[in-house]
Amino acid sequence: MNQRGNFILIAVGLMIAVIVLLPVLMYVFPPIDIIIKIFLVFMIFQTVKGFLGNGSLTLIVSGILIYLLVIKWWWIGASGWLAITLFSMGIFSIITWGSKTVLDLTKPR
Amino acid sequence: MILSPLFIFNIIPFFLFLDDLFSDMTLVLKIFVLLTIVSYVTQHLGKGPIALIVIAALSWFIIFDYFYIFGGIYVLYMLVMFGATQIMMDFFILAPQAAMEQQMGGGVENQPNGKDFADRQRQALNMRKRAGIF
């Protein structure tokens, strides 16, 4: 049971490390920061437009979300976007599989 | 130590930051729930007055009255939609394997294989030859 816990903790730790990497890169390299923020703005506007269609309400709701997720809490917006993207692409499954098969950090040395 | 002024003045901004973060993220979550309600109702009822009434009623119950229930449900729904169950399945499949291999002492490659078996057979044959059985 303890070994299972170790494996799950290692896999979850690797996932969190991958997610946290993007805000760190954004903080260290300003060009990445600008690119990701522009990308986030487009994505938020596109999402809201998909829900509400064209109109002033779309602009207002997008504005609120862009202020909160791109300007104020940019690191949560960026890491959340990365987490959603990796989730939907199934990358986390690869990380889970790789932490067991390739890295095999639970194996006694 | 814990109640010293220095510690308290250092820790209070941290909790204020968390409080601010929590309220802002709750607002973001409520906006997304509202968008989902609006999208769902307009898909089924169009953009007439009945749709507006239904949107208002659903929003009142889900966002204002019982958000402590529906907020969690919405987060779970989103996690399932994005494939969090896939990760859990990976854990359920791979975690017992990892535990079993660790109990066996280092994975499949450290277990006896065909080469070990052949070596043992060769040793046994040599012993038999030396004993004069063959």
JSON list of C-alpha atoms in Angstrom, two decimals:
[
{"chain": "A", "resi": 1, "resn": "MET", "atom": "CA", "xyz": [0.00, 0.00, 0.00]},
{"chain": "A", "resi": 2, "resn": "ASN", "atom": "CA", "xyz": [2.87, 2.32, 0.87]},
{"chain": "A", "resi": 3, "resn": "GLN", "atom": "CA", "xyz": [4.53, 1.64, -2.49]},
{"chain": "A", "resi": 4, "resn": "ARG", "atom": "CA", "xyz": [1.31, 2.50, -4.29]},
{"chain": "A", "resi": 5, "resn": "GLY", "atom": "CA", "xyz": [1.21, 5.78, -2.38]},
{"chain": "A", "resi": 6, "resn": "ASN", "atom": "CA", "xyz": [4.81, 6.49, -3.37]},
{"chain": "A", "resi": 7, "resn": "PHE", "atom": "CA", "xyz": [4.09, 5.89, -7.03]},
{"chain": "A", "resi": 8, "resn": "ILE", "atom": "CA", "xyz": [0.97, 8.06, -7.05]},
{"chain": "A", "resi": 9, "resn": "LEU", "atom": "CA", "xyz": [2.76, 10.84, -5.15]},
{"chain": "A", "resi": 10, "resn": "ILE", "atom": "CA", "xyz": [5.68, 10.75, -7.61]},
{"chain": "A", "resi": 11, "resn": "ALA", "atom": "CA", "xyz": [3.34, 10.85, -10.62]},
{"chain": "A", "resi": 12, "resn": "VAL", "atom": "CA", "xyz": [1.26, 13.71, -9.16]},
{"chain": "A", "resi": 13, "resn": "GLY", "atom": "CA", "xyz": [4.48, 15.56, -8.25]},
{"chain": "A", "resi": 14, "resn": "LEU", "atom": "CA", "xyz": [5.73, 15.26, -11.82]},
{"chain": "A", "resi": 15, "resn": "MET", "atom": "CA", "xyz": [2.40, 16.55, -13.15]},
{"chain": "A", "resi": 16, "resn": "ILE", "atom": "CA", "xyz": [2.50, 19.55, -10.81]},
{"chain": "A", "resi": 17, "resn": "ALA", "atom": "CA", "xyz": [6.13, 20.21, -11.81]},
{"chain": "A", "resi": 18, "resn": "VAL", "atom": "CA", "xyz": [5.15, 20.25, -15.50]},
{"chain": "A", "resi": 19, "resn": "ILE", "atom": "CA", "xyz": [2.24, 22.61, -14.80]},
{"chain": "A", "resi": 20, "resn": "VAL", "atom": "CA", "xyz": [4.33, 24.97, -12.64]},
{"chain": "A", "resi": 21, "resn": "LEU", "atom": "CA", "xyz": [7.05, 25.10, -15.31]},
{"chain": "A", "resi": 22, "resn": "LEU", "atom": "CA", "xyz": [5.02, 27.47, -17.50]},
{"chain": "A", "resi": 23, "resn": "PRO", "atom": "CA", "xyz": [4.57, 30.30, -14.93]},
{"chain": "A", "resi": 24, "resn": "VAL", "atom": "CA", "xyz": [8.27, 29.95, -14.04]},
{"chain": "A", "resi": 25, "resn": "LEU", "atom": "CA", "xyz": [9.25, 30.28, -17.70]},
{"chain": "A", "resi": 26, "resn": "MET", "atom": "CA", "xyz": [6.89, 33.24, -18.07]},
{"chain": "A", "resi": 27, "resn": "TYR", "atom": "CA", "xyz": [8.52, 34.91, -15.08]},
{"chain": "A", "resi": 28, "resn": "VAL", "atom": "CA", "xyz": [12.06, 34.26, -16.31]},
{"chain": "A", "resi": 29, "resn": "PHE", "atom": "CA", "xyz": [11.58, 35.01, -20.02]},
{"chain": "A", "resi": 30, "resn": "PRO", "atom": "CA", "xyz": [9.34, 38.05, -20.73]},
{"chain": "A", "resi": 31, "resn": "PRO", "atom": "CA", "xyz": [8.72, 37.18, -24.42]},
{"chain": "A", "resi": 32, "resn": "ILE", "atom": "CA", "xyz": [7.10, 33.91, -23.35]},
{"chain": "A", "resi": 33, "resn": "ASP", "atom": "CA", "xyz": [5.01, 35.88, -20.87]},
{"chain": "A", "resi": 34, "resn": "ILE", "atom": "CA", "xyz": [3.67, 38.16, -23.61]},
{"chain": "A", "resi": 35, "resn": "ILE", "atom": "CA", "xyz": [3.00, 35.31, -26.05]},
{"chain": "A", "resi": 36, "resn": "ILE", "atom": "CA", "xyz": [1.15, 33.19, -23.48]},
{"chain": "A", "resi": 37, "resn": "LYS", "atom": "CA", "xyz": [-0.92, 36.17, -22.30]},
{"chain": "A", "resi": 38, "resn": "ILE", "atom": "CA", "xyz": [-1.97, 37.02, -25.86]},
{"chain": "A", "resi": 39, "resn": "PHE", "atom": "CA", "xyz": [-2.84, 33.38, -26.37]},
{"chain": "A", "resi": 40, "resn": "LEU", "atom": "CA", "xyz": [-4.89, 33.34, -23.14]},
{"chain": "A", "resi": 41, "resn": "VAL", "atom": "CA", "xyz": [-6.80, 36.48, -24.18]},
{"chain": "A", "resi": 42, "resn": "PHE", "atom": "CA", "xyz": [-7.72, 34.92, -27.53]},
{"chain": "A", "resi": 43, "resn": "MET", "atom": "CA", "xyz": [-8.72, 31.66, -25.87]},
{"chain": "A", "resi": 44, "resn": "ILE", "atom": "CA", "xyz": [-10.92, 33.31, -23.22]},
{"chain": "A", "resi": 45, "resn": "PHE", "atom": "CA", "xyz": [-12.63, 35.51, -25.82]},
{"chain": "A", "resi": 46, "resn": "GLN", "atom": "CA", "xyz": [-13.18, 32.51, -28.10]},
{"chain": "A", "resi": 47, "resn": "THR", "atom": "CA", "xyz": [-14.62, 30.44, -25.23]},
{"chain": "A", "resi": 48, "resn": "VAL", "atom": "CA", "xyz": [-17.03, 33.17, -24.14]},
{"chain": "A", "resi": 49, "resn": "LYS", "atom": "CA", "xyz": [-18.02, 33.84, -27.77]},
{"chain": "A", "resi": 50, "resn": "GLY", "atom": "CA", "xyz": [-18.79, 30.14, -28.12]},
{"chain": "A", "resi": 51, "resn": "PHE", "atom": "CA", "xyz": [-21.15, 30.34, -25.14]},
{"chain": "A", "resi": 52, "resn": "LEU", "atom": "CA", "xyz": [-22.82, 33.71, -25.72]},
{"chain": "A", "resi": 53, "resn": "GLY", "atom": "CA", "xyz": [-22.27, 34.53, -29.41]},
{"chain": "A", "resi": 54, "resn": "ASN", "atom": "CA", "xyz": [-21.43, 38.02, -30.71]},
{"chain": "A", "resi": 55, "resn": "GLY", "atom": "CA", "xyz": [-22.60, 40.90, -28.54]},
{"chain": "A", "resi": 56, "resn": "SER", "atom": "CA", "xyz": [-21.73, 43.39, -25.87]},
{"chain": "A", "resi": 57, "resn": "LEU", "atom": "CA", "xyz": [-22.30, 40.83, -23.11]},
{"chain": "A", "resi": 58, "resn": "THR", "atom": "CA", "xyz": [-19.50, 38.72, -24.61]},
{"chain": "A", "resi": 59, "resn": "LEU", "atom": "CA", "xyz": [-17.15, 41.70, -24.41]},
{"chain": "A", "resi": 60, "resn": "ILE", "atom": "CA", "xyz": [-18.09, 42.44, -20.79]},
{"chain": "A", "resi": 61, "resn": "VAL", "atom": "CA", "xyz": [-17.76, 38.84, -19.58]},
{"chain": "A", "resi": 62, "resn": "SER", "atom": "CA", "xyz": [-14.52, 38.40, -21.55]},
{"chain": "A", "resi": 63, "resn": "GLY", "atom": "CA", "xyz": [-13.17, 41.61, -20.04]},
{"chain": "A", "resi": 64, "resn": "ILE", "atom": "CA", "xyz": [-13.88, 40.42, -16.49]},
{"chain": "A", "resi": 65, "resn": "LEU", "atom": "CA", "xyz": [-12.33, 37.02, -17.14]},
{"chain": "A", "resi": 66, "resn": "ILE", "atom": "CA", "xyz": [-9.30, 38.51, -18.91]},
{"chain": "A", "resi": 67, "resn": "TYR", "atom": "CA", "xyz": [-8.71, 40.92, -16.03]},
{"chain": "A", "resi": 68, "resn": "LEU", "atom": "CA", "xyz": [-8.89, 38.13, -13.46]},
{"chain": "A", "resi": 69, "resn": "LEU", "atom": "CA", "xyz": [-7.13, 35.30, -15.32]},
{"chain": "A", "resi": 70, "resn": "VAL", "atom": "CA", "xyz": [-4.62, 37.14, -17.52]},
{"chain": "A", "resi": 71, "resn": "ILE", "atom": "CA", "xyz": [-3.73, 40.32, -15.63]},
{"chain": "A", "resi": 72, "resn": "LYS", "atom": "CA", "xyz": [-4.38, 39.78, -11.91]},
{"chain": "A", "resi": 73, "resn": "TRP", "atom": "CA", "xyz": [-3.87, 36.04, -11.41]},
{"chain": "A", "resi": 74, "resn": "TRP", "atom": "CA", "xyz": [-1.81, 35.40, -14.54]},
{"chain": "A", "resi": 75, "resn": "TRP", "atom": "CA", "xyz": [0.05, 32.45, -13.04]},
{"chain": "A", "resi": 76, "resn": "ILE", "atom": "CA", "xyz": [-3.20, 30.66, -12.21]},
{"chain": "A", "resi": 77, "resn": "GLY", "atom": "CA", "xyz": [-4.59, 31.43, -15.68]},
{"chain": "A", "resi": 78, "resn": "ALA", "atom": "CA", "xyz": [-1.45, 30.18, -17.42]},
{"chain": "A", "resi": 79, "resn": "SER", "atom": "CA", "xyz": [-1.02, 27.04, -15.34]},
{"chain": "A", "resi": 80, "resn": "GLY", "atom": "CA", "xyz": [-4.77, 26.30, -15.54]},
{"chain": "A", "resi": 81, "resn": "TRP", "atom": "CA", "xyz": [-4.69, 26.65, -19.32]},
{"chain": "A", "resi": 82, "resn": "LEU", "atom": "CA", "xyz": [-1.66, 24.35, -19.52]},
{"chain": "A", "resi": 83, "resn": "ALA", "atom": "CA", "xyz": [-3.31, 21.81, -17.19]},
{"chain": "A", "resi": 84, "resn": "ILE", "atom": "CA", "xyz": [-6.51, 21.78, -19.28]},
{"chain": "A", "resi": 85, "resn": "THR", "atom": "CA", "xyz": [-4.53, 21.42, -22.51]},
{"chain": "A", "resi": 86, "resn": "LEU", "atom": "CA", "xyz": [-2.40, 18.59, -21.17]},
{"chain": "A", "resi": 87, "resn": "PHE", "atom": "CA", "xyz": [-5.47, 16.89, -19.69]},
{"chain": "A", "resi": 88, "resn": "SER", "atom": "CA", "xyz": [-7.40, 17.01, -22.95]},
{"chain": "A", "resi": 89, "resn": "MET", "atom": "CA", "xyz": [-4.39, 15.80, -24.98]},
{"chain": "A", "resi": 90, "resn": "GLY", "atom": "CA", "xyz": [-3.79, 12.91, -22.58]},
{"chain": "A", "resi": 91, "resn": "ILE", "atom": "CA", "xyz": [-0.25, 14.02, -21.74]},
{"chain": "A", "resi": 92, "resn": "PHE", "atom": "CA", "xyz": [-0.81, 13.29, -18.05]},
{"chain": "A", "resi": 93, "resn": "SER", "atom": "CA", "xyz": [-1.39, 9.64, -18.91]},
{"chain": "A", "resi": 94, "resn": "ILE", "atom": "CA", "xyz": [2.00, 9.62, -20.61]},
{"chain": "A", "resi": 95, "resn": "ILE", "atom": "CA", "xyz": [3.58, 11.23, -17.54]},
{"chain": "A", "resi": 96, "resn": "THR", "atom": "CA", "xyz": [1.94, 8.62, -15.27]},
{"chain": "A", "resi": 97, "resn": "TRP", "atom": "CA", "xyz": [3.07, 5.79, -17.52]},
{"chain": "A", "resi": 98, "resn": "GLY", "atom": "CA", "xyz": [6.56, 7.29, -17.89]},
{"chain": "A", "resi": 99, "resn": "SER", "atom": "CA", "xyz": [7.03, 7.80, -14.16]},
{"chain": "A", "resi": 100, "resn": "LYS", "atom": "CA", "xyz": [6.38, 4.08, -13.69]},
{"chain": "A", "resi": 101, "resn": "THR", "atom": "CA", "xyz": [8.01, 2.59, -16.78]},
{"chain": "A", "resi": 102, "resn": "VAL", "atom": "CA", "xyz": [10.77, 4.95, -17.94]},
{"chain": "A", "resi": 103, "resn": "LEU", "atom": "CA", "xyz": [11.92, 6.73, -14.79]},
{"chain": "A", "resi": 104, "resn": "ASP", "atom": "CA", "xyz": [10.75, 4.03, -12.36]},
{"chain": "A", "resi": 105, "resn": "LEU", "atom": "CA", "xyz": [11.47, 6.15, -9.31]},
{"chain": "A", "resi": 106, "resn": "THR", "atom": "CA", "xyz": [9.72, 3.68, -7.01]},
{"chain": "A", "resi": 107, "resn": "LYS", "atom": "CA", "xyz": [12.21, 0.90, -7.81]},
{"chain": "A", "resi": 108, "resn": "PRO", "atom": "CA", "xyz": [14.75, 0.20, -5.03]},
{"chain": "A", "resi": 109, "resn": "ARG", "atom": "CA", "xyz": [18.29, 1.08, -6.14]},
{"chain": "B", "resi": 1, "resn": "MET", "atom": "CA", "xyz": [7.09, 32.22, 18.65]},
{"chain": "B", "resi": 2, "resn": "ILE", "atom": "CA", "xyz": [3.82, 31.65, 16.78]},
{"chain": "B", "resi": 3, "resn": "LEU", "atom": "CA", "xyz": [2.12, 34.62, 18.42]},
{"chain": "B", "resi": 4, "resn": "SER", "atom": "CA", "xyz": [5.08, 36.96, 18.01]},
{"chain": "B", "resi": 5, "resn": "PRO", "atom": "CA", "xyz": [4.24, 40.19, 16.12]},
{"chain": "B", "resi": 6, "resn": "LEU", "atom": "CA", "xyz": [6.87, 39.54, 13.44]},
{"chain": "B", "resi": 7, "resn": "PHE", "atom": "CA", "xyz": [5.34, 36.16, 12.61]},
{"chain": "B", "resi": 8, "resn": "ILE", "atom": "CA", "xyz": [1.80, 37.54, 12.61]},
{"chain": "B", "resi": 9, "resn": "PHE", "atom": "CA", "xyz": [2.69, 40.50, 10.37]},
{"chain": "B", "resi": 10, "resn": "ASN", "atom": "CA", "xyz": [4.41, 38.12, 7.96]},
{"chain": "B", "resi": 11, "resn": "ILE", "atom": "CA", "xyz": [1.61, 35.59, 7.90]},
{"chain": "B", "resi": 12, "resn": "ILE", "atom": "CA", "xyz": [-1.38, 37.97, 7.63]},
{"chain": "B", "resi": 13, "resn": "PRO", "atom": "CA", "xyz": [-0.61, 39.17, 4.07]},
{"chain": "B", "resi": 14, "resn": "PHE", "atom": "CA", "xyz": [-0.29, 35.54, 3.01]},
{"chain": "B", "resi": 15, "resn": "PHE", "atom": "CA", "xyz": [-3.77, 34.73, 4.29]},
{"chain": "B", "resi": 16, "resn": "LEU", "atom": "CA", "xyz": [-5.15, 37.95, 2.81]},
{"chain": "B", "resi": 17, "resn": "PHE", "atom": "CA", "xyz": [-3.67, 36.91, -0.54]},
{"chain": "B", "resi": 18, "resn": "LEU", "atom": "CA", "xyz": [-5.35, 33.51, -0.22]},
{"chain": "B", "resi": 19, "resn": "ASP", "atom": "CA", "xyz": [-8.66, 35.13, 0.70]},
{"chain": "B", "resi": 20, "resn": "ASP", "atom": "CA", "xyz": [-8.44, 37.43, -2.32]},
{"chain": "B", "resi": 21, "resn": "LEU", "atom": "CA", "xyz": [-7.52, 34.51, -4.57]},
{"chain": "B", "resi": 22, "resn": "PHE", "atom": "CA", "xyz": [-10.39, 32.40, -3.27]},
{"chain": "B", "resi": 23, "resn": "SER", "atom": "CA", "xyz": [-13.01, 35.11, -3.81]},
{"chain": "B", "resi": 24, "resn": "ASP", "atom": "CA", "xyz": [-11.72, 35.92, -7.30]},
{"chain": "B", "resi": 25, "resn": "MET", "atom": "CA", "xyz": [-11.63, 32.28, -8.36]},
{"chain": "B", "resi": 26, "resn": "THR", "atom": "CA", "xyz": [-15.16, 31.81, -6.97]},
{"chain": "B", "resi": 27, "resn": "LEU", "atom": "CA", "xyz": [-16.26, 34.70, -9.19]},
{"chain": "B", "resi": 28, "resn": "VAL", "atom": "CA", "xyz": [-14.55, 33.14, -12.22]},
{"chain": "B", "resi": 29, "resn": "LEU", "atom": "CA", "xyz": [-16.20, 29.79, -11.46]},
{"chain": "B", "resi": 30, "resn": "LYS", "atom": "CA", "xyz": [-19.62, 31.48, -11.11]},
{"chain": "B", "resi": 31, "resn": "ILE", "atom": "CA", "xyz": [-19.14, 33.22, -14.47]},
{"chain": "B", "resi": 32, "resn": "PHE", "atom": "CA", "xyz": [-18.34, 29.90, -16.14]},
{"chain": "B", "resi": 33, "resn": "VAL", "atom": "CA", "xyz": [-21.36, 28.25, -14.48]},
{"chain": "B", "resi": 34, "resn": "LEU", "atom": "CA", "xyz": [-23.54, 31.13, -15.71]},
{"chain": "B", "resi": 35, "resn": "LEU", "atom": "CA", "xyz": [-22.14, 30.74, -19.24]},
{"chain": "B", "resi": 36, "resn": "THR", "atom": "CA", "xyz": [-22.93, 27.02, -19.14]},
{"chain": "B", "resi": 37, "resn": "ILE", "atom": "CA", "xyz": [-26.51, 27.69, -17.95]},
{"chain": "B", "resi": 38, "resn": "VAL", "atom": "CA", "xyz": [-27.08, 30.38, -20.61]},
{"chain": "B", "resi": 39, "resn": "SER", "atom": "CA", "xyz": [-25.65, 28.18, -23.36]},
{"chain": "B", "resi": 40, "resn": "TYR", "atom": "CA", "xyz": [-27.67, 25.13, -22.27]},
{"chain": "B", "resi": 41, "resn": "VAL", "atom": "CA", "xyz": [-31.01, 26.97, -21.98]},
{"chain": "B", "resi": 42, "resn": "THR", "atom": "CA", "xyz": [-30.63, 28.95, -25.22]},
{"chain": "B", "resi": 43, "resn": "GLN", "atom": "CA", "xyz": [-29.77, 25.75, -27.07]},
{"chain": "B", "resi": 44, "resn": "HIS", "atom": "CA", "xyz": [-33.07, 24.22, -25.94]},
{"chain": "B", "resi": 45, "resn": "LEU", "atom": "CA", "xyz": [-35.43, 27.20, -25.77]},
{"chain": "B", "resi": 46, "resn": "GLY", "atom": "CA", "xyz": [-33.91, 29.81, -28.09]},
{"chain": "B", "resi": 47, "resn": "LYS", "atom": "CA", "xyz": [-33.66, 33.44, -26.98]},
{"chain": "B", "resi": 48, "resn": "GLY", "atom": "CA", "xyz": [-37.28, 34.17, -26.06]},
{"chain": "B", "resi": 49, "resn": "PRO", "atom": "CA", "xyz": [-38.77, 35.39, -22.77]},
{"chain": "B", "resi": 50, "resn": "ILE", "atom": "CA", "xyz": [-39.28, 31.84, -21.49]},
{"chain": "B", "resi": 51, "resn": "ALA", "atom": "CA", "xyz": [-35.56, 31.18, -21.92]},
{"chain": "B", "resi": 52, "resn": "LEU", "atom": "CA", "xyz": [-34.77, 34.33, -19.95]},
{"chain": "B", "resi": 53, "resn": "ILE", "atom": "CA", "xyz": [-37.09, 33.26, -17.12]},
{"chain": "B", "resi": 54, "resn": "VAL", "atom": "CA", "xyz": [-35.57, 29.77, -17.00]},
{"chain": "B", "resi": 55, "resn": "ILE", "atom": "CA", "xyz": [-32.04, 31.23, -17.07]},
{"chain": "B", "resi": 56, "resn": "ALA", "atom": "CA", "xyz": [-32.92, 33.57, -14.20]},
{"chain": "B", "resi": 57, "resn": "ALA", "atom": "CA", "xyz": [-34.49, 30.77, -12.14]},
{"chain": "B", "resi": 58, "resn": "LEU", "atom": "CA", "xyz": [-31.64, 28.32, -12.72]},
{"chain": "B", "resi": 59, "resn": "SER", "atom": "CA", "xyz": [-29.03, 31.00, -12.06]},
{"chain": "B", "resi": 60, "resn": "TRP", "atom": "CA", "xyz": [-30.75, 31.98, -8.83]},
{"chain": "B", "resi": 61, "resn": "PHE", "atom": "CA", "xyz": [-30.73, 28.42, -7.52]},
{"chain": "B", "resi": 62, "resn": "ILE", "atom": "CA", "xyz": [-27.36, 27.30, -8.84]},
{"chain": "B", "resi": 63, "resn": "ILE", "atom": "CA", "xyz": [-25.21, 30.41, -8.51]},
{"chain": "B", "resi": 64, "resn": "PHE", "atom": "CA", "xyz": [-26.71, 32.25, -5.55]},
{"chain": "B", "resi": 65, "resn": "ASP", "atom": "CA", "xyz": [-28.69, 29.79, -3.42]},
{"chain": "B", "resi": 66, "resn": "TYR", "atom": "CA", "xyz": [-26.84, 26.47, -3.58]},
{"chain": "B", "resi": 67, "resn": "PHE", "atom": "CA", "xyz": [-23.47, 27.36, -5.05]},
{"chain": "B", "resi": 68, "resn": "TYR", "atom": "CA", "xyz": [-21.68, 25.45, -2.29]},
{"chain": "B", "resi": 69, "resn": "ILE", "atom": "CA", "xyz": [-23.17, 22.27, -3.81]},
{"chain": "B", "resi": 70, "resn": "PHE", "atom": "CA", "xyz": [-23.22, 23.14, -7.51]},
{"chain": "B", "resi": 71, "resn": "GLY", "atom": "CA", "xyz": [-19.74, 24.72, -7.52]},
{"chain": "B", "resi": 72, "resn": "GLY", "atom": "CA", "xyz": [-18.19, 21.44, -6.48]},
{"chain": "B", "resi": 73, "resn": "ILE", "atom": "CA", "xyz": [-20.37, 19.50, -8.91]},
{"chain": "B", "resi": 74, "resn": "TYR", "atom": "CA", "xyz": [-19.33, 21.83, -11.76]},
{"chain": "B", "resi": 75, "resn": "VAL", "atom": "CA", "xyz": [-15.62, 21.41, -10.94]},
{"chain": "B", "resi": 76, "resn": "LEU", "atom": "CA", "xyz": [-16.07, 17.61, -10.87]},
{"chain": "B", "resi": 77, "resn": "TYR", "atom": "CA", "xyz": [-17.99, 17.75, -14.16]},
{"chain": "B", "resi": 78, "resn": "MET", "atom": "CA", "xyz": [-15.18, 19.76, -15.76]},
{"chain": "B", "resi": 79, "resn": "LEU", "atom": "CA", "xyz": [-12.52, 17.37, -14.44]},
{"chain": "B", "resi": 80, "resn": "VAL", "atom": "CA", "xyz": [-14.43, 14.39, -15.86]},
{"chain": "B", "resi": 81, "resn": "MET", "atom": "CA", "xyz": [-14.92, 16.23, -19.17]},
{"chain": "B", "resi": 82, "resn": "PHE", "atom": "CA", "xyz": [-11.21, 16.92, -19.46]},
{"chain": "B", "resi": 83, "resn": "GLY", "atom": "CA", "xyz": [-10.26, 13.33, -18.72]},
{"chain": "B", "resi": 84, "resn": "ALA", "atom": "CA", "xyz": [-9.31, 13.20, -15.04]},
{"chain": "B", "resi": 85, "resn": "THR", "atom": "CA", "xyz": [-10.85, 9.73, -14.87]},
{"chain": "B", "resi": 86, "resn": "GLN", "atom": "CA", "xyz": [-8.23, 8.56, -17.36]},
{"chain": "B", "resi": 87, "resn": "ILE", "atom": "CA", "xyz": [-5.50, 9.55, -14.89]},
{"chain": "B", "resi": 88, "resn": "MET", "atom": "CA", "xyz": [-7.30, 7.67, -12.12]},
{"chain": "B", "resi": 89, "resn": "MET", "atom": "CA", "xyz": [-7.52, 4.58, -14.32]},
{"chain": "B", "resi": 90, "resn": "ASP", "atom": "CA", "xyz": [-3.80, 4.85, -15.02]},
{"chain": "B", "resi": 91, "resn": "PHE", "atom": "CA", "xyz": [-3.18, 5.02, -11.28]},
{"chain": "B", "resi": 92, "resn": "PHE", "atom": "CA", "xyz": [-5.42, 2.01, -10.62]},
{"chain": "B", "resi": 93, "resn": "ILE", "atom": "CA", "xyz": [-3.63, -0.03, -13.29]},
{"chain": "B", "resi": 94, "resn": "LEU", "atom": "CA", "xyz": [-0.02, 1.03, -12.75]},
{"chain": "B", "resi": 95, "resn": "ALA", "atom": "CA", "xyz": [0.07, 1.56, -8.95]},
{"chain": "B", "resi": 96, "resn": "PRO", "atom": "CA", "xyz": [-0.56, -2.13, -8.06]},
{"chain": "B", "resi": 97, "resn": "GLN", "atom": "CA", "xyz": [2.12, -3.10, -10.61]},
{"chain": "B", "resi": 98, "resn": "ALA", "atom": "CA", "xyz": [4.61, -0.70, -9.02]},
{"chain": "B", "resi": 99, "resn": "ALA", "atom": "CA", "xyz": [3.80, -2.03, -5.55]},
{"chain": "B", "resi": 100, "resn": "MET", "atom": "CA", "xyz": [4.11, -5.64, -6.70]},
{"chain": "B", "resi": 101, "resn": "GLU", "atom": "CA", "xyz": [7.43, -5.04, -8.46]},
{"chain": "B", "resi": 102, "resn": "GLN", "atom": "CA", "xyz": [8.80, -3.27, -5.41]},
{"chain": "B", "resi": 103, "resn": "GLN", "atom": "CA", "xyz": [7.79, -6.18, -3.20]},
{"chain": "B", "resi": 104, "resn": "MET", "atom": "CA", "xyz": [9.46, -8.58, -5.65]},
{"chain": "B", "resi": 105, "resn": "GLY", "atom": "CA", "xyz": [12.66, -6.60, -5.23]},
{"chain": "B", "resi": 106, "resn": "GLY", "atom": "CA", "xyz": [13.27, -4.38, -8.18]},
{"chain": "B", "resi": 107, "resn": "GLY", "atom": "CA", "xyz": [11.04, -5.10, -11.10]},
{"chain": "B", "resi": 108, "resn": "VAL", "atom": "CA", "xyz": [10.78, -7.74, -13.77]},
{"chain": "B", "resi": 109, "resn": "GLU", "atom": "CA", "xyz": [14.41, -7.48, -14.90]},
{"chain": "B", "resi": 110, "resn": "ASN", "atom": "CA", "xyz": [15.65, -8.59, -11.46]},
{"chain": "B", "resi": 111, "resn": "GLN", "atom": "CA", "xyz": [13.48, -11.69, -11.44]},
{"chain": "B", "resi": 112, "resn": "PRO", "atom": "CA", "xyz": [14.75, -15.12, -12.63]},
{"chain": "B", "resi": 113, "resn": "ASN", "atom": "CA", "xyz": [14.51, -15.34, -16.40]},
{"chain": "B", "resi": 114, "resn": "GLY", "atom": "CA", "xyz": [15.30, -17.88, -19.14]},
{"chain": "B", "resi": 115, "resn": "LYS", "atom": "CA", "xyz": [19.06, -17.29, -18.92]},
{"chain": "B", "resi": 116, "resn": "ASP", "atom": "CA", "xyz": [19.08, -17.96, -15.16]},
{"chain": "B", "resi": 117, "resn": "PHE", "atom": "CA", "xyz": [17.09, -21.13, -15.75]},
{"chain": "B", "resi": 118, "resn": "ALA", "atom": "CA", "xyz": [19.55, -22.31, -18.45]},
{"chain": "B", "resi": 119, "resn": "ASP", "atom": "CA", "xyz": [22.51, -21.54, -16.13]},
{"chain": "B", "resi": 120, "resn": "ARG", "atom": "CA", "xyz": [20.95, -23.57, -13.34]},
{"chain": "B", "resi": 121, "resn": "GLN", "atom": "CA", "xyz": [20.31, -26.49, -15.70]},
{"chain": "B", "resi": 122, "resn": "ARG", "atom": "CA", "xyz": [23.92, -26.33, -16.92]},
{"chain": "B", "resi": 123, "resn": "GLN", "atom": "CA", "xyz": [25.21, -26.31, -13.33]},
{"chain": "B", "resi": 124, "resn": "ALA", "atom": "CA", "xyz": [23.00, -29.27, -12.45]},
{"chain": "B", "resi": 125, "resn": "LEU", "atom": "CA", "xyz": [24.23, -31.17, -15.52]},
{"chain": "B", "resi": 126, "resn": "ASN", "atom": "CA", "xyz": [27.88, -30.48, -14.57]},
{"chain": "B", "resi": 127, "resn": "MET", "atom": "CA", "xyz": [27.24, -31.70, -11.02]},
{"chain": "B", "resi": 128, "resn": "ARG", "atom": "CA", "xyz": [25.61, -34.86, -12.33]},
{"chain": "B", "resi": 129, "resn": "LYS", "atom": "CA", "xyz": [28.56, -35.44, -14.70]},
{"chain": "B", "resi": 130, "resn": "ARG", "atom": "CA", "xyz": [31.02, -34.96, -11.83]},
{"chain": "B", "resi": 131, "resn": "ALA", "atom": "CA", "xyz": [29.01, -37.36, -9.68]},
{"chain": "B", "resi": 132, "resn": "GLY", "atom": "CA", "xyz": [29.15, -39.91, -12.48]},
{"chain": "B", "resi": 133, "resn": "ILE", "atom": "CA", "xyz": [25.42, -40.08, -13.07]},
{"chain": "B", "resi": 134, "resn": "PHE", "atom": "CA", "xyz": [25.95, -39.52, -16.82]}
]
